[in-house]
Tab-separated table of C-alpha atoms and ligand atoms in Angstrom:
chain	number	residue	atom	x	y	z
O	1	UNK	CA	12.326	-0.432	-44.779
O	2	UNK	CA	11.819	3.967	-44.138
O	3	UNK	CA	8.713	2.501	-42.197
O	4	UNK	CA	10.676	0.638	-40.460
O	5	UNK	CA	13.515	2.965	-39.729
O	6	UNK	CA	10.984	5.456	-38.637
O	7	UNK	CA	9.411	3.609	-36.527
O	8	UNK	CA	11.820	2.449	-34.492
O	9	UNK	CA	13.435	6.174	-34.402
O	10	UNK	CA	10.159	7.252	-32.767
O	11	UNK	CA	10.243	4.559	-30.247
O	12	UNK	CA	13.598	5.452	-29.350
O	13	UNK	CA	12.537	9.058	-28.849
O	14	UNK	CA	9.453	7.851	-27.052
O	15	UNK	CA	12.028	6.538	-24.721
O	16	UNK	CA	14.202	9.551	-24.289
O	17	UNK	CA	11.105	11.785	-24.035
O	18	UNK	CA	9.528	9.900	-21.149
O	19	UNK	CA	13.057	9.089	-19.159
O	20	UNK	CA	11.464	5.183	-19.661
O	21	UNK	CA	15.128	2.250	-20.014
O	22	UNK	CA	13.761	0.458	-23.070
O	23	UNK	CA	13.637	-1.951	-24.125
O	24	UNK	CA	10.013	-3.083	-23.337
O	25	UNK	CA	9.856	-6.699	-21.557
O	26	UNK	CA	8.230	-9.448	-22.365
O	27	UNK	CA	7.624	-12.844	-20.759
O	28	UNK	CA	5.429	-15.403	-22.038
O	29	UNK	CA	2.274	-13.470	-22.133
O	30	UNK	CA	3.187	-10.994	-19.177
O	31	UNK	CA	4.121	-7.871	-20.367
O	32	UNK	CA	5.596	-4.305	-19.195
O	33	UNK	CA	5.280	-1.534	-21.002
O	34	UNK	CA	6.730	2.374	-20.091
O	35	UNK	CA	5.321	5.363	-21.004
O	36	UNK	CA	5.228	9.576	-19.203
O	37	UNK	CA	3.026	10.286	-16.285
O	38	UNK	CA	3.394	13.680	-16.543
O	39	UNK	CA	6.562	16.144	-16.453
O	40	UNK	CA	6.131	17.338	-12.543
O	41	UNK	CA	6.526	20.887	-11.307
O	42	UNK	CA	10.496	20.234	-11.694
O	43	UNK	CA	10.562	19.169	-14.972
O	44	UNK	CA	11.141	15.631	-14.290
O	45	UNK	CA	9.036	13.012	-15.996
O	46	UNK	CA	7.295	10.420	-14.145
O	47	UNK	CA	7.283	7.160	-15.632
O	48	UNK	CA	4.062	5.350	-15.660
O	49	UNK	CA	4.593	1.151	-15.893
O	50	UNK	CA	1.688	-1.025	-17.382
O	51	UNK	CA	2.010	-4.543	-16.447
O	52	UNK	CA	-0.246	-6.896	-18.379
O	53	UNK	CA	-0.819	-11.038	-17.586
O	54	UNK	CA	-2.403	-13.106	-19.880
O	55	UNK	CA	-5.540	-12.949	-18.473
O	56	UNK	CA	-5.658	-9.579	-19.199
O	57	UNK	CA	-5.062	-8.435	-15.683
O	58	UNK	CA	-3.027	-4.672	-15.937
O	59	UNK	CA	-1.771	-2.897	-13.369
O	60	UNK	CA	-0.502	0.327	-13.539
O	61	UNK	CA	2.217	1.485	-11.444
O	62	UNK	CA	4.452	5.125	-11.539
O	63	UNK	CA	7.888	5.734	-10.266
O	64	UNK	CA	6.211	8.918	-8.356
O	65	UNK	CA	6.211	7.657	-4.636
O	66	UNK	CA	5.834	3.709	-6.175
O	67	UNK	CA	2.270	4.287	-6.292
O	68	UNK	CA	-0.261	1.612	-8.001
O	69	UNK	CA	-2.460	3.679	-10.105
O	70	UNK	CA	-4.827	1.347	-11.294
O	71	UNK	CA	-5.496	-2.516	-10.837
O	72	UNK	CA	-8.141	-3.687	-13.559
O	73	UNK	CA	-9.372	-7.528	-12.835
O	74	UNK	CA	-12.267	-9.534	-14.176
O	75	UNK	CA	-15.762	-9.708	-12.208
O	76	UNK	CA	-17.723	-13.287	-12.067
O	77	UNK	CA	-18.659	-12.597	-15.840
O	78	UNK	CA	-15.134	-11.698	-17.126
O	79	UNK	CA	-15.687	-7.457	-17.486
O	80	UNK	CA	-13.087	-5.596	-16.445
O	81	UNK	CA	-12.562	-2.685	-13.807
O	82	UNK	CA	-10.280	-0.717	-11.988
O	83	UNK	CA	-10.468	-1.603	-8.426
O	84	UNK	CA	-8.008	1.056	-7.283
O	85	UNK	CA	-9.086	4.445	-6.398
O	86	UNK	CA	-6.038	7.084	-7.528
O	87	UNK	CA	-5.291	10.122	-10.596
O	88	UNK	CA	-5.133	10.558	-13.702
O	89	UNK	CA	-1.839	11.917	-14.256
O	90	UNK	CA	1.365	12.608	-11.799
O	91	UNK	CA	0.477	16.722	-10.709
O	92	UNK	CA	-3.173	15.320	-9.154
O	93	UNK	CA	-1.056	13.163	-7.023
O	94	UNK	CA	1.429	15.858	-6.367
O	95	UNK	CA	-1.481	18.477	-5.277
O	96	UNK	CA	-2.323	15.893	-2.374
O	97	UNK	CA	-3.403	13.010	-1.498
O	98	UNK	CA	-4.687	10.571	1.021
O	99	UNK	CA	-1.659	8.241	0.388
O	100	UNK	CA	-3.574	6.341	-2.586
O	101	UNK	CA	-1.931	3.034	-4.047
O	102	UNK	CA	1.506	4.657	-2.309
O	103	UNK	CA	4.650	2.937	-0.939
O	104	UNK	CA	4.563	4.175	2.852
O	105	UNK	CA	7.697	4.175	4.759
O	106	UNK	CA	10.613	4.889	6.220
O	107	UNK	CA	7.378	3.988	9.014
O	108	UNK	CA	4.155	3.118	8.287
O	109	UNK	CA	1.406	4.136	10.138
O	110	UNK	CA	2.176	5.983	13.772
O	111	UNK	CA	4.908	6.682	16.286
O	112	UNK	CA	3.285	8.582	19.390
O	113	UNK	CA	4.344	11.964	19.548
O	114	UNK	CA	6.616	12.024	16.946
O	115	UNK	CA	9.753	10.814	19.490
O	116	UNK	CA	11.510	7.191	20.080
O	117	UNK	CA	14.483	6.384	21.744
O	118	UNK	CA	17.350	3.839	20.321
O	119	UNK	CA	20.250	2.509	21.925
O	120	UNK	CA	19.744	5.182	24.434
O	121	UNK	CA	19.421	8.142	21.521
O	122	UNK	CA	15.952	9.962	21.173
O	123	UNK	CA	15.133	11.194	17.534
O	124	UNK	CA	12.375	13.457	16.910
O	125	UNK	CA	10.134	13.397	13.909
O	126	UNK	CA	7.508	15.397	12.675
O	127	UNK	CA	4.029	15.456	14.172
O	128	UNK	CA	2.166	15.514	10.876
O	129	UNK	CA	-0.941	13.614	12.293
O	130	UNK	CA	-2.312	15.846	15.284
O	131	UNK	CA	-0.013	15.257	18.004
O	132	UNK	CA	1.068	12.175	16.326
O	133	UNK	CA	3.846	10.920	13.597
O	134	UNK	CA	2.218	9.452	10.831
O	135	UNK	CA	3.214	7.716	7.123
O	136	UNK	CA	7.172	8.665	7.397
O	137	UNK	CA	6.286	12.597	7.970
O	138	UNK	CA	5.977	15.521	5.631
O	139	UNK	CA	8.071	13.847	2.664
O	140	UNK	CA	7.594	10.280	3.013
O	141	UNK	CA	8.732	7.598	0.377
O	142	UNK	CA	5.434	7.976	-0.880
O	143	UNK	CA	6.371	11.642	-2.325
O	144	UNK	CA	9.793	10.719	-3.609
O	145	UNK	CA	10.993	9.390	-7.069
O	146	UNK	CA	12.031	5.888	-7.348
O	147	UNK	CA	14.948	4.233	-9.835
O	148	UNK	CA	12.704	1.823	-11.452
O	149	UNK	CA	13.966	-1.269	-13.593
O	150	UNK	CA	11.101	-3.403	-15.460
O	151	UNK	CA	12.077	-7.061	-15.464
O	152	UNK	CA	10.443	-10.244	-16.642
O	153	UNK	CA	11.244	-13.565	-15.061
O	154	UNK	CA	9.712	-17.382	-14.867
O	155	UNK	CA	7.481	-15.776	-12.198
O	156	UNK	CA	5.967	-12.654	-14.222
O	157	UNK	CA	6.524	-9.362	-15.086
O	158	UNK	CA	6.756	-5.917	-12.673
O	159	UNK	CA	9.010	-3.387	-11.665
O	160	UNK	CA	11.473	-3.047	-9.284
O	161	UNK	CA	11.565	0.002	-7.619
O	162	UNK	CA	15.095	1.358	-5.319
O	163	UNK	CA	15.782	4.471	-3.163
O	164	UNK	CA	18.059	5.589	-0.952
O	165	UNK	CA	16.258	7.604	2.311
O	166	UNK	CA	19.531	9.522	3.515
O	167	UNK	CA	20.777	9.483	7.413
O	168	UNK	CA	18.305	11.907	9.348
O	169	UNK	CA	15.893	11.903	6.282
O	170	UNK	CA	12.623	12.800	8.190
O	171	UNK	CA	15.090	12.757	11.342
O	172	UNK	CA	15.172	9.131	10.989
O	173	UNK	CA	18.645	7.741	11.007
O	174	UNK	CA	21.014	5.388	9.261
O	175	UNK	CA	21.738	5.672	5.011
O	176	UNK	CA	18.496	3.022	4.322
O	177	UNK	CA	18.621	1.260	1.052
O	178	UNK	CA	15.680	0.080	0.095
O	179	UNK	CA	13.309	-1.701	-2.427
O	180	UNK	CA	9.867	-2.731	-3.708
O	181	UNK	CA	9.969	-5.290	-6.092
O	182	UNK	CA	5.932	-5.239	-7.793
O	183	UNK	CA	5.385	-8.329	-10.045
O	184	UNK	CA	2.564	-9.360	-11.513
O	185	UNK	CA	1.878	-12.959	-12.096
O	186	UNK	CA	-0.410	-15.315	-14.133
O	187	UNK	CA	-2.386	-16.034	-11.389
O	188	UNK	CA	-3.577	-12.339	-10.893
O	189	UNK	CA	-1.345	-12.054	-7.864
O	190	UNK	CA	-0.193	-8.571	-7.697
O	191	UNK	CA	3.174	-9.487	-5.289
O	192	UNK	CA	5.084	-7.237	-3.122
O	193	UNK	CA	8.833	-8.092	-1.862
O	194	UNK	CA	10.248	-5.545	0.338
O	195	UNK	CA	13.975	-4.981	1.295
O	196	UNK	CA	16.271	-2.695	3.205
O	197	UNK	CA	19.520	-2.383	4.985
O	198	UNK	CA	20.991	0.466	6.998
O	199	UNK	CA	24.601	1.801	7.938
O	200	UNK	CA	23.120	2.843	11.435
O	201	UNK	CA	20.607	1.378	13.340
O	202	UNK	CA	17.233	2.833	12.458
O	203	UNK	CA	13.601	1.570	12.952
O	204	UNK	CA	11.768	0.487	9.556
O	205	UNK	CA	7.778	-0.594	8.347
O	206	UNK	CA	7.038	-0.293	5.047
O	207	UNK	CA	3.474	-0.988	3.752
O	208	UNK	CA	1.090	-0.523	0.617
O	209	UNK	CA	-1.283	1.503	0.722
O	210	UNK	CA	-4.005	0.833	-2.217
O	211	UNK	CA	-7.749	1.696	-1.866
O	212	UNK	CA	-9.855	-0.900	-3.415
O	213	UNK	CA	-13.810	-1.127	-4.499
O	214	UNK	CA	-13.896	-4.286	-6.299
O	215	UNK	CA	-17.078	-3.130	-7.701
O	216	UNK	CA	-15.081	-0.834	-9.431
O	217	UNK	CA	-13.235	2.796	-8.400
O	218	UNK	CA	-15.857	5.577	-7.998
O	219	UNK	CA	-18.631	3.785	-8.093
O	220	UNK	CA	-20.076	3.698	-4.190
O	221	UNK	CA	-19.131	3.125	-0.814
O	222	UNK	CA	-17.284	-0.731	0.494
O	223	UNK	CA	-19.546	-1.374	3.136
O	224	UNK	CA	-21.677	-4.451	1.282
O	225	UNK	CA	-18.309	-5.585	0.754
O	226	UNK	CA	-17.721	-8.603	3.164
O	227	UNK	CA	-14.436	-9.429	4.700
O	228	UNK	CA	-12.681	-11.814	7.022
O	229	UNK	CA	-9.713	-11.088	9.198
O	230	UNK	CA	-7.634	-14.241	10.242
O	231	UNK	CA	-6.849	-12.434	13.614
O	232	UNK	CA	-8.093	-12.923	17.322
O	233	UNK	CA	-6.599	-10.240	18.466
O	234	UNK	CA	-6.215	-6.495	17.325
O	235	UNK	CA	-4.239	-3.686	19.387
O	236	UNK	CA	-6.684	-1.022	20.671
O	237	UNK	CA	-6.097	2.418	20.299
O	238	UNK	CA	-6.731	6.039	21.926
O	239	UNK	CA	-8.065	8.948	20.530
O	240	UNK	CA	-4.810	10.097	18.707
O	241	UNK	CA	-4.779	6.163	16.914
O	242	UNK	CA	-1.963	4.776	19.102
O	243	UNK	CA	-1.811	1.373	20.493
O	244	UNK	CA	-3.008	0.948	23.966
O	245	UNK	CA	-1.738	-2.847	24.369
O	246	UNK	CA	-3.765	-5.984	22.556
O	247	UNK	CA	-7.320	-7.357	22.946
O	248	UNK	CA	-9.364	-10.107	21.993
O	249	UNK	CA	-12.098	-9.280	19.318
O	250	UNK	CA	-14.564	-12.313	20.426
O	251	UNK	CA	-17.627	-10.260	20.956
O	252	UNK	CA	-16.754	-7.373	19.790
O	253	UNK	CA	-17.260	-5.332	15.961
O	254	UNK	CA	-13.963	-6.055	15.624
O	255	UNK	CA	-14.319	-9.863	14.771
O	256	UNK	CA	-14.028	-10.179	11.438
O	257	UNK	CA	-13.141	-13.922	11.951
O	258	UNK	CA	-16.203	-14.950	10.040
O	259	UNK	CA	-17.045	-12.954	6.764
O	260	UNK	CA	-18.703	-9.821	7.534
O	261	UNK	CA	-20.373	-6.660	5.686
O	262	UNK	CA	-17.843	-4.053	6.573
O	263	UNK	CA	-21.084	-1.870	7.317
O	264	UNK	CA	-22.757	-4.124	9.110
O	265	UNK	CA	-20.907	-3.032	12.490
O	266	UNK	CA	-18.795	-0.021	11.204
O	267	UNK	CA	-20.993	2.487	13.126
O	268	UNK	CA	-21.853	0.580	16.035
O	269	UNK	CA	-21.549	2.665	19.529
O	270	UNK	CA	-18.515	0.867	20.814
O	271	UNK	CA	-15.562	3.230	22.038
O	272	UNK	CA	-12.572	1.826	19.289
O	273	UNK	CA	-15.055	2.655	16.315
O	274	UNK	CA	-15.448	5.825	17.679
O	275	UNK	CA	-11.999	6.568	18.323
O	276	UNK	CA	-11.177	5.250	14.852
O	277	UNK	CA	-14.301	7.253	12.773
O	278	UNK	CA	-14.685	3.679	11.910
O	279	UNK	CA	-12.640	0.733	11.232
O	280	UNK	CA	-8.997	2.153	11.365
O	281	UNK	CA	-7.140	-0.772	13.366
O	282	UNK	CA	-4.382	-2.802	13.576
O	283	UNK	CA	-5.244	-6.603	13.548
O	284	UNK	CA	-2.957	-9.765	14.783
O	285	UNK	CA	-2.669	-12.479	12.414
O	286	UNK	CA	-2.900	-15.568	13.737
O	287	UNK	CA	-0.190	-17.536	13.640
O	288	UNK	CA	2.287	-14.969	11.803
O	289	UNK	CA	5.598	-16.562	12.124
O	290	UNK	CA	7.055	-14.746	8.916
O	291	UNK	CA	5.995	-17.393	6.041
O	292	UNK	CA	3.625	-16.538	4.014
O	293	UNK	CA	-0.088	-16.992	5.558
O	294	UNK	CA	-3.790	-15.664	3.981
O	295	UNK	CA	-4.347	-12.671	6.192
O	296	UNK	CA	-7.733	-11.247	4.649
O	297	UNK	CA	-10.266	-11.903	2.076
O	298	UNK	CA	-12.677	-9.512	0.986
O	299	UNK	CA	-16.233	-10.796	-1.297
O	300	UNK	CA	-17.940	-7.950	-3.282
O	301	UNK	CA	-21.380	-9.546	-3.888
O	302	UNK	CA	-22.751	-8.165	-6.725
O	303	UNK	CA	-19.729	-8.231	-9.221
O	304	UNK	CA	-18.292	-11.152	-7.726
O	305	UNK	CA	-14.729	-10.183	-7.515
O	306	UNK	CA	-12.492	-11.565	-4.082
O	307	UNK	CA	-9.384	-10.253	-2.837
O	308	UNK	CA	-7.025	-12.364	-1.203
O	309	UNK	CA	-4.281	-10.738	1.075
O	310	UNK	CA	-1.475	-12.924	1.654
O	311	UNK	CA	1.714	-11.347	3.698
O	312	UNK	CA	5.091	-12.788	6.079
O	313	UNK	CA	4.189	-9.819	8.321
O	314	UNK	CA	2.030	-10.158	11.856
O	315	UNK	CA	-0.058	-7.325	11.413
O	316	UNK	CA	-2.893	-5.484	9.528
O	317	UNK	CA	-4.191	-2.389	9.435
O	318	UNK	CA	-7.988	-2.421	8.106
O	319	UNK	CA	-8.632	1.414	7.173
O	320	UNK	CA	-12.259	1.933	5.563
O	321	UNK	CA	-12.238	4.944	3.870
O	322	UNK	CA	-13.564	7.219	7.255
O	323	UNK	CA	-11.562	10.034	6.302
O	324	UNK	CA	-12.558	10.513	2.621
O	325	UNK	CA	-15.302	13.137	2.216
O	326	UNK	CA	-15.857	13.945	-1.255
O	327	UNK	CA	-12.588	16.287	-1.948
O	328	UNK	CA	-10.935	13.931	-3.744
O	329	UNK	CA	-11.774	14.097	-7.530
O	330	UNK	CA	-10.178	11.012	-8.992
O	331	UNK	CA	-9.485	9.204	-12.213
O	332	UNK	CA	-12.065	9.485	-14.477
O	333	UNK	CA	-13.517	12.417	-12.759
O	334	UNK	CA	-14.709	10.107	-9.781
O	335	UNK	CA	-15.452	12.007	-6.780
O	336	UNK	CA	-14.564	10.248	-3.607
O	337	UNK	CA	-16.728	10.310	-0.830
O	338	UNK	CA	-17.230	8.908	2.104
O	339	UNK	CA	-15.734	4.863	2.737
O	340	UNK	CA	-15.355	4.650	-0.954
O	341	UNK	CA	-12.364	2.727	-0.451
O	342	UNK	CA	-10.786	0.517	2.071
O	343	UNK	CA	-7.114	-0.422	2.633
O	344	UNK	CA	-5.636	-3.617	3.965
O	345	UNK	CA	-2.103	-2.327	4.758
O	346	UNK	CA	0.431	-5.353	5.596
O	347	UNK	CA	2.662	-4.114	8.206
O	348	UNK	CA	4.416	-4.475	11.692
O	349	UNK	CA	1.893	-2.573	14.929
O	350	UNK	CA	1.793	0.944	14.929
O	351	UNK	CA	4.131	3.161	17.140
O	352	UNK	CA	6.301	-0.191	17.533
O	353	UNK	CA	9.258	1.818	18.552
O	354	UNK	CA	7.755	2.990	21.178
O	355	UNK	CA	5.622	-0.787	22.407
O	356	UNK	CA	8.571	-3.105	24.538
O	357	UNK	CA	6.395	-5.824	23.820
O	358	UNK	CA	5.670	-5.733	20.307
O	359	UNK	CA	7.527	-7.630	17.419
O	360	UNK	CA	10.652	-5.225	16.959
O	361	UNK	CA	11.237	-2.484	14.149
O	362	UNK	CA	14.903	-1.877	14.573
O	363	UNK	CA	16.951	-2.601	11.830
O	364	UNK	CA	21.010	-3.067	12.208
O	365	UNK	CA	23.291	-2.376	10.039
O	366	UNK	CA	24.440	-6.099	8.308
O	367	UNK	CA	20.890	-7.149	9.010
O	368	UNK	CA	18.366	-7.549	5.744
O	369	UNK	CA	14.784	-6.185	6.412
O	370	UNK	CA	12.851	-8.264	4.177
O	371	UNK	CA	8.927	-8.951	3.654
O	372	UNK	CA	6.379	-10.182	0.873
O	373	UNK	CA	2.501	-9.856	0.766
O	374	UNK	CA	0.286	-10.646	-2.352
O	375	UNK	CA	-2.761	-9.367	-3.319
O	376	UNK	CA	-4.922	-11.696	-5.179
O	377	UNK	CA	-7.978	-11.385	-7.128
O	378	UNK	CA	-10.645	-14.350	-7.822
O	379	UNK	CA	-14.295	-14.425	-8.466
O	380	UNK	CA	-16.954	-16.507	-7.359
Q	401	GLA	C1	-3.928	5.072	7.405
Q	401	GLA	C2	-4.296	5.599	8.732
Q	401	GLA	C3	-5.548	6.384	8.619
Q	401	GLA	C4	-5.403	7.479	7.611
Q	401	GLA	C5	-4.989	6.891	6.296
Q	401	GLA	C6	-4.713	7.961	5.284
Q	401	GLA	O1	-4.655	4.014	7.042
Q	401	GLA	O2	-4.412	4.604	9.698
Q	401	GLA	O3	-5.881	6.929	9.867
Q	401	GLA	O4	-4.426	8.395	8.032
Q	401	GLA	O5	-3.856	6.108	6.433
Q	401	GLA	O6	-5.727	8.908	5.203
C-alpha cells in the first residue's frame, strides 16, 4: 500500500515538474505518454509527447513550435528507426534550426518581398529570406509554445496542439486561432488536421515541415531514395524562389510522375535546379479538389520502408535537403550534411497573396480554414 502511495505521489510530481495535464491516455493499444523536453532559457518546460500504436510505431512530438521530433517505423524486416532528422532536447532546437519536424505558419513558404495587399491595405513583413518573406518571419509558429491536450479516440491517439497568433503578429493581421491536431493511428498514419479562424481578414498556409531518411536519420544522403509526384504541373520559380506562373514537367527533371531516384536528375544543368540548389519546388497535384488524394510516395530500396503522403491541399513543396551542409549536429550526435533529408511540405503555392490566379489564401472572419494530410509508412 506505501508502494503504492508513493508511487503515485511521484507520478503526480512527475506531472507538476514537467507542466505535462495527466492523466496519461490510453486507447486500445495506442498510447500517449508526457514527459520534459527541457526547461528553455525562460524557465518554461517543454513538454515532449510519445505516441505509441500497436505496431510499435512512436512518434515523438514537443509543444516547442509543434515540432515532430522523431518518427520510428519498421523496415521490410520489422527493425525499427527514426526517420526524422531533429534534437535531442528543446535548447538545440532553440539555438537554430532549419525548421526540422516544425509547424510552419501564419505562411508557409514565401511572399515576394515581404509585402501583399488586402482589401486595398498593404502589410509589410519581414524579409528574413534574402529579399524575400519566408516560414511566417523571424518568430514563426514554429518558435512559439503551443497549449497541448493529449486525447485518445476510436481513431488513435495524438495531441492536439492550439495558439493564438495575435493581430499584426509578424505584421500579419486579424486575432488567428488556430490548431494542429497530430494523431497517430493503427495503420502507421501519422495524420495532420489543421484549423483556423480570424477576426480580420488575413492570409493563412500552414504546413509540416519533417525531414525524413527512411533509411534512418543520420545515416546518408536521400538521393537513392525514389519518389513519385502525382503532379503535371509545378510553378517555376526565380532566383529569390518565387513563383513565376505554372509549367508542365513532361520532359523535364521535374517529372516525378513515374518513380524516380531523387539523384538521378537533382543536379542536372537545367535553369529551375539551379535556381533551386536542387529540388526546392512547388508541385500541382492533380486533381486536388480538397478531398483527400495520394500526393507522393517515396521507396527507400535498401531498408524497404515507403512513405505515403496523402493531403486535401493542391500543392507540394519537394525540398531535398540543398541547404544542409554539415552544421547541424543532430540527435544522437548525427551530423547533417548535405541532402540528408528531404521534405514533402503539404501546402497552398508560394507567395499566393501576391499570384491573382492561384487558389486563394485569404481567410475571413466567420470562415473555417481547415486541411488534413497523412503521412504513411509501409514496406515492401
Ligand atoms: C523550405 C524552403 C527551402 C528552405 C527550407 C528550410 O523548404 O523552400 O528553401 O528554406 O524550407 O531550410
Amino acid at each position: 500500500m506505501k508502494k503504492v502511495i508513493v508511487f503515485v505521489l511521484f507520478l503526480s510530481l512527475a506531472f507538476i515538474f514537467t507542466g505535462c495535464q495527466g492523466p496519461v491516455n490510453d486507447f486500445g493499444k495506442c498510447t500517449v505518454t508526457c514527459s520534459s523536453f527541457g526547461i528553455m532559457p525562460d524557465g518554461q518546460t517543454a513538454k515532449l509527447f510519445t505516441l505509441t500504436n500497436k505496431n510499435g510505431m512512436t512518434v515523438k512530438i514537443t509543444n516547442y513550435g509543434a515540432i515532430v521530433t522523431h518518427i520510428i517505423v519498421p523496415d521490410a524486416k520489422g527493425d525499427m528507426a527514426d526517420v526524422a532528422l531533429g534534437h535531442d532536447n528543446v535548447n538545440d532546437y532553440i539555438k537554430g534550426h532549419p525548421y526540422f519536424g516544425a509547424i510552419v505558419g501564419r505562411y508557409g513558404n514565401r511572399i515576394a518581398k515581404g509585402k501583399f495587399t488586402l482589401d486595398g491595405k498593404q502589410y509589410t513583413l519581414a524579409t528574413n529570406n534574402d529579399a524575400n518573406h519566408l516560414h511566417g518571419g523571424e518568430k514563426g509558429f514554429d518558435k512559439v509554445i503551443w497549449d497541448a491536450a493529449a486525447f485518445a479516440d476510436d481513431f488513435g491517439a495524438g495531441v492536439r496542439f492550439s495558439y493564438l497568433s495575435k493581430d499584426m503578429e509578424e505584421g500579419y493581421p486579424g486575432n488567428l486561432n488556430c490548431s494542429v491536431r497530430y494523431t497517430l493511428t493503427n495503420n502507421n498514419e501519422l495524420k495532420l488536421d489543421y484549423e483556423a479562424t480570424t477576426d480580420k481578414a488575413t492570409v493563412v498556409n500552414l504546413t509540416h515541415h519533417s525531414y525524413f531518411n527512411l533509411a534512418g536519420q543520420g545515416t546518408g544522403d536521400i538521393l537513392s531514395h525514389e519518389i513519385m509526384i502525382d503532379a503535371d504541373y509545378f510553378t517555376p520559380v526565380d532566383e529569390g524562389l518565387i513563383p513565376t506562373g505554372i509549367e508542365s514537367v513532361k520532359g523535364t527533371p521535374m517529372d516525378f510522375t513515374k518513380s524516380t531516384a531523387i539523384g538521378k536528375r537533382v543536379d542536372d544543368d537545367y535553369q529551375q535546379l539551379i535556381f533551386g540548389k536542387g529540388y526546392d519546388h512547388n508541385w500541382i497535384i492533380n486533381n486536388a479538389d480538397g478531398s483527400m488524394k495520394l500526393a507522393a510516395r517515396v521507396t527507400e530500396p535498401t531498408s524497404g520502408r515507403i512513405m505515403e503522403v496523402y493531403t486535401t491541399e493542391p500543392g507540394i513543396q519537394f525540398y531535398c535537403g540543398n541547404f544542409l551542409d554539415g552544421t547541424n549536429i543532430g540527435k544522437g550526435n548525427k551530423v547533417y550534411k548535405h541532402r540528408y533529408g528531404f521534405c514533402l511540405e503539404t501546402q497552398h503555392f508560394p507567395d499566393s497573396p501576391n499570384q491573382k490566379d492561384f487558389p486563394s489564401v485569404v481567410l475571413r472572419p466567420g470562415q473555417l480554414y481547415r486541411h488534413s494530410t497523412i503521412y504513411k509508412f509501409l514496406t515492401k
